[in-house]
Structure formats: structure tokens, C-alpha cells
Amino acid sequence: MSYRFFQNRSCEYFPCHAISENERAEFNCLFCYCPLYPFPDCGGRFEILSNGIKDCSACTLPHYNYDSVNRKLKEKYTNLLLSGEWLSDS
């Protein structure tokens, strides 16, 4: 389905991760910026740098796992809504 996959080969950053030629055909740019970035337990491969920045340069989770990313987002935001944290000012 077209809404599940997008690839921008003309992007100056494509591919934004070191991948093989074979992997390029399935490399999905739909989540160019990972929607799971704010979550410490995102399920991806990342490291926290000495300056506190989350470095996801070794992670390709959002580029190959559309359904998994959507499930995780639904879980995270459902939990936030049920906990009331979503409505909190702090």
C-alpha cells in the first residue's frame, strides 16, 4: 500500500544510514525523522552520547518496520492518555 512506503532517492542524505545496495530497495523514508525518538525504550539501536544526545545513527528500525513503529506509537500514546501525563503541564 502506498501510504506505508515512501522513498526519496533524490534526497541529499539518501540513504541516511550505511546500508548495502540490496537493502536500498526496501529502505523506507516515510519516517525520515523517527517518531519514537522521544522515548527511552523506543526499541531501536541507539546510544546516549556524553553530551546527553540520543544518537540513532546505527538504527534502521523506522526504515524497515512500519507496523512495529505504529504499534509502539499507539502503545506509548495510549499509556500517556490513560495515565493523565498527556494532560499535565509539567
Coordinates of N, CA and C in Angstrom, one line a residue:
M1 N 0.8 -1.2 0.0 CA 0.0 0.0 0.0 C 0.9 1.2 0.0
S2 N 0.5 2.2 -0.8 CA 1.4 3.4 -1.0 C 1.6 4.2 0.3
Y3 N 0.6 4.2 1.2 CA 0.8 5.1 2.4 C 1.8 4.5 3.4
R4 N 2.2 3.2 3.2 CA 3.1 2.5 4.1 C 4.6 2.7 3.6
F5 N 4.8 3.2 2.5 CA 6.2 3.2 2.0 C 6.4 4.5 1.1
F6 N 7.5 5.1 1.4 CA 7.9 6.3 0.6 C 9.5 6.2 0.5
Q7 N 10.0 6.5 -0.6 CA 11.4 6.6 -0.8 C 11.8 7.8 -1.6
N8 N 12.7 8.6 -1.1 CA 13.2 9.8 -1.7 C 14.7 9.6 -2.1
R9 N 14.9 9.0 -3.2 CA 16.3 8.8 -3.7 C 17.0 10.1 -4.1
S10 N 16.2 11.1 -4.3 CA 16.8 12.4 -4.7 C 17.3 13.2 -3.5
C11 N 16.9 12.8 -2.3 CA 17.3 13.4 -1.1 C 18.9 13.4 -0.9
E12 N 19.5 14.5 -0.6 CA 20.9 14.5 -0.4 C 21.5 13.6 0.6
Y13 N 20.6 13.2 1.6 CA 21.0 12.3 2.6 C 20.7 10.8 2.4
F14 N 20.0 10.5 1.3 CA 19.7 9.1 1.0 C 20.9 8.3 0.6
P15 N 21.0 7.2 1.2 CA 20.4 6.7 2.4 C 21.1 7.3 3.6
C16 N 20.3 7.6 4.6 CA 20.8 8.3 5.8 C 21.6 7.3 6.7
H17 N 21.6 6.1 6.4 CA 22.3 5.0 7.2 C 23.2 4.2 6.2
A18 N 24.2 3.7 6.8 CA 25.1 2.8 5.9 C 24.4 1.5 5.7
I19 N 23.9 1.3 4.5 CA 23.2 0.0 4.1 C 23.8 -0.5 2.8
S20 N 23.5 -1.8 2.5 CA 24.0 -2.4 1.3 C 23.1 -1.9 0.1
E21 N 23.6 -2.2 -1.1 CA 22.8 -1.9 -2.3 C 21.5 -2.7 -2.3
N22 N 21.6 -3.9 -1.8 CA 20.4 -4.8 -1.8 C 19.3 -4.2 -0.8
E23 N 19.8 -3.6 0.3 CA 18.8 -3.0 1.3 C 18.2 -1.7 0.8
R24 N 18.8 -1.1 -0.1 CA 18.2 0.2 -0.6 C 16.8 0.1 -1.2
A25 N 16.5 -1.0 -1.8 CA 15.2 -1.1 -2.5 C 14.1 -1.1 -1.5
E26 N 14.3 -1.6 -0.3 CA 13.3 -1.6 0.8 C 13.4 -0.5 1.8
F27 N 14.4 0.4 1.6 CA 14.6 1.4 2.6 C 13.5 2.5 2.6
N28 N 12.8 2.6 3.7 CA 11.6 3.4 3.7 C 11.9 4.8 4.3
C29 N 11.6 5.8 3.6 CA 11.9 7.2 4.1 C 10.7 7.8 4.8
L30 N 9.6 7.0 4.9 CA 8.4 7.6 5.5 C 8.6 8.2 6.8
F31 N 9.3 7.6 7.7 CA 9.7 8.1 9.0 C 11.1 8.7 8.9
C32 N 11.2 9.7 8.1 CA 12.6 10.4 7.9 C 13.1 10.8 9.3
Y33 N 12.2 11.4 10.1 CA 12.6 11.7 11.5 C 11.8 10.7 12.3
C34 N 12.5 9.9 13.1 CA 11.9 8.8 13.9 C 10.9 9.3 14.9
P35 N 9.6 8.9 14.8 CA 8.6 9.3 15.8 C 8.8 8.7 17.1
L36 N 9.7 7.7 17.3 CA 10.0 7.1 18.6 C 11.1 7.7 19.3
Y37 N 11.8 8.7 18.7 CA 13.0 9.3 19.2 C 12.8 9.8 20.7
P38 N 11.6 10.4 21.0 CA 11.5 10.9 22.4 C 11.4 9.8 23.5
F39 N 11.2 8.6 23.1 CA 11.0 7.5 24.1 C 12.3 6.8 24.4
P40 N 12.7 6.7 25.7 CA 13.9 6.0 26.0 C 13.9 4.5 25.7
D41 N 12.7 3.9 25.7 CA 12.5 2.5 25.3 C 11.9 2.3 24.0
C42 N 12.5 3.0 23.0 CA 11.9 3.0 21.6 C 12.0 1.7 20.9
G43 N 12.9 0.8 21.4 CA 13.1 -0.5 20.7 C 14.2 -0.5 19.6
G44 N 14.8 0.7 19.4 CA 15.8 0.8 18.3 C 17.2 0.7 18.9
R45 N 18.1 0.8 18.0 CA 19.6 0.7 18.3 C 20.1 2.1 18.4
F46 N 20.4 2.5 19.6 CA 20.9 3.9 19.8 C 21.9 3.9 21.0
E47 N 22.6 5.0 21.1 CA 23.5 5.2 22.3 C 23.3 6.7 22.7
I48 N 23.5 6.9 24.0 CA 23.5 8.2 24.5 C 24.9 8.8 24.6
L49 N 25.1 9.9 23.9 CA 26.4 10.5 23.8 C 26.8 11.2 25.1
S50 N 28.0 11.5 25.3 CA 28.5 12.1 26.6 C 27.8 13.5 26.8
N51 N 27.3 14.1 25.8 CA 26.6 15.4 25.9 C 25.1 15.2 26.2
G52 N 24.6 13.9 26.3 CA 23.2 13.6 26.6 C 22.3 13.4 25.4
I53 N 22.9 13.6 24.2 CA 22.1 13.5 22.9 C 22.0 12.0 22.6
K54 N 20.8 11.6 22.2 CA 20.5 10.3 21.7 C 20.9 10.2 20.3
D55 N 21.9 9.3 20.0 CA 22.5 9.1 18.7 C 21.9 7.8 18.1
C56 N 21.1 8.0 17.1 CA 20.4 6.9 16.4 C 21.0 6.5 15.1
S57 N 22.2 6.9 14.8 CA 22.8 6.7 13.5 C 23.0 5.3 13.2
A58 N 23.0 4.4 14.1 CA 23.1 2.9 13.9 C 21.8 2.2 13.8
C59 N 20.7 3.0 13.9 CA 19.4 2.4 14.0 C 18.6 2.5 12.7
T60 N 18.1 1.4 12.2 CA 17.3 1.4 11.0 C 15.8 1.0 11.3
L61 N 15.5 0.9 12.5 CA 14.1 0.4 12.9 C 13.0 1.1 12.1
P62 N 13.0 2.5 12.1 CA 11.8 3.1 11.4 C 11.9 2.9 9.9
H63 N 13.0 2.5 9.3 CA 13.1 2.4 7.9 C 12.6 1.0 7.3
Y64 N 12.4 0.1 8.2 CA 12.0 -1.3 7.8 C 10.9 -1.9 8.5
N65 N 10.3 -1.2 9.5 CA 9.3 -1.7 10.4 C 8.1 -0.8 10.6
Y66 N 7.5 -0.5 9.5 CA 6.3 0.4 9.6 C 5.3 0.0 10.6
D67 N 4.9 -1.3 10.6 CA 3.8 -1.8 11.5 C 4.3 -1.8 13.0
S68 N 5.6 -2.1 13.2 CA 6.1 -2.1 14.5 C 6.2 -0.7 15.1
V69 N 6.6 0.2 14.3 CA 6.6 1.6 14.8 C 5.2 2.1 15.1
N70 N 4.2 1.8 14.3 CA 2.9 2.2 14.6 C 2.3 1.6 15.8
R71 N 2.6 0.3 16.0 CA 2.1 -0.4 17.3 C 2.7 0.3 18.5
K72 N 4.0 0.6 18.4 CA 4.8 1.2 19.5 C 4.2 2.6 19.8
L73 N 3.9 3.4 18.8 CA 3.3 4.7 19.0 C 2.0 4.6 19.6
K74 N 1.2 3.7 19.1 CA -0.2 3.5 19.7 C -0.1 3.1 21.2
E75 N 0.8 2.2 21.5 CA 1.0 1.8 22.9 C 1.5 3.0 23.8
K76 N 2.5 3.7 23.3 CA 3.0 4.8 24.1 C 2.0 5.9 24.3
Y77 N 1.3 6.3 23.3 CA 0.3 7.4 23.4 C -0.9 7.0 24.2
T78 N -1.3 5.7 24.0 CA -2.4 5.2 24.8 C -2.1 5.2 26.3
N79 N -0.9 4.8 26.6 CA -0.4 4.8 28.0 C -0.4 6.2 28.6
L80 N 0.1 7.2 27.8 CA 0.2 8.6 28.2 C -1.2 9.1 28.5
L81 N -2.2 8.8 27.6 CA -3.5 9.3 27.8 C -4.2 8.7 29.0
L82 N -4.0 7.4 29.2 CA -4.6 6.7 30.4 C -4.0 7.2 31.7
S83 N -2.7 7.5 31.6 CA -2.0 7.9 32.9 C -2.3 9.4 33.2
G84 N -2.8 10.1 32.3 CA -3.1 11.5 32.5 C -1.9 12.4 32.3
E85 N -0.7 11.8 32.1 CA 0.5 12.6 31.8 C 0.4 13.5 30.6
W86 N -0.4 13.0 29.6 CA -0.5 13.8 28.4 C -1.1 15.2 28.7
L87 N -2.0 15.2 29.7 CA -2.7 16.5 30.0 C -2.0 17.3 31.0
S88 N -0.9 16.8 31.6 CA -0.1 17.5 32.6 C 0.6 18.7 32.0
D89 N 0.7 19.8 32.7 CA 1.5 20.9 32.3 C 3.0 20.7 32.5
S90 N 3.4 19.8 33.4 CA 4.8 19.6 33.7 C 5.4 18.6 32.8

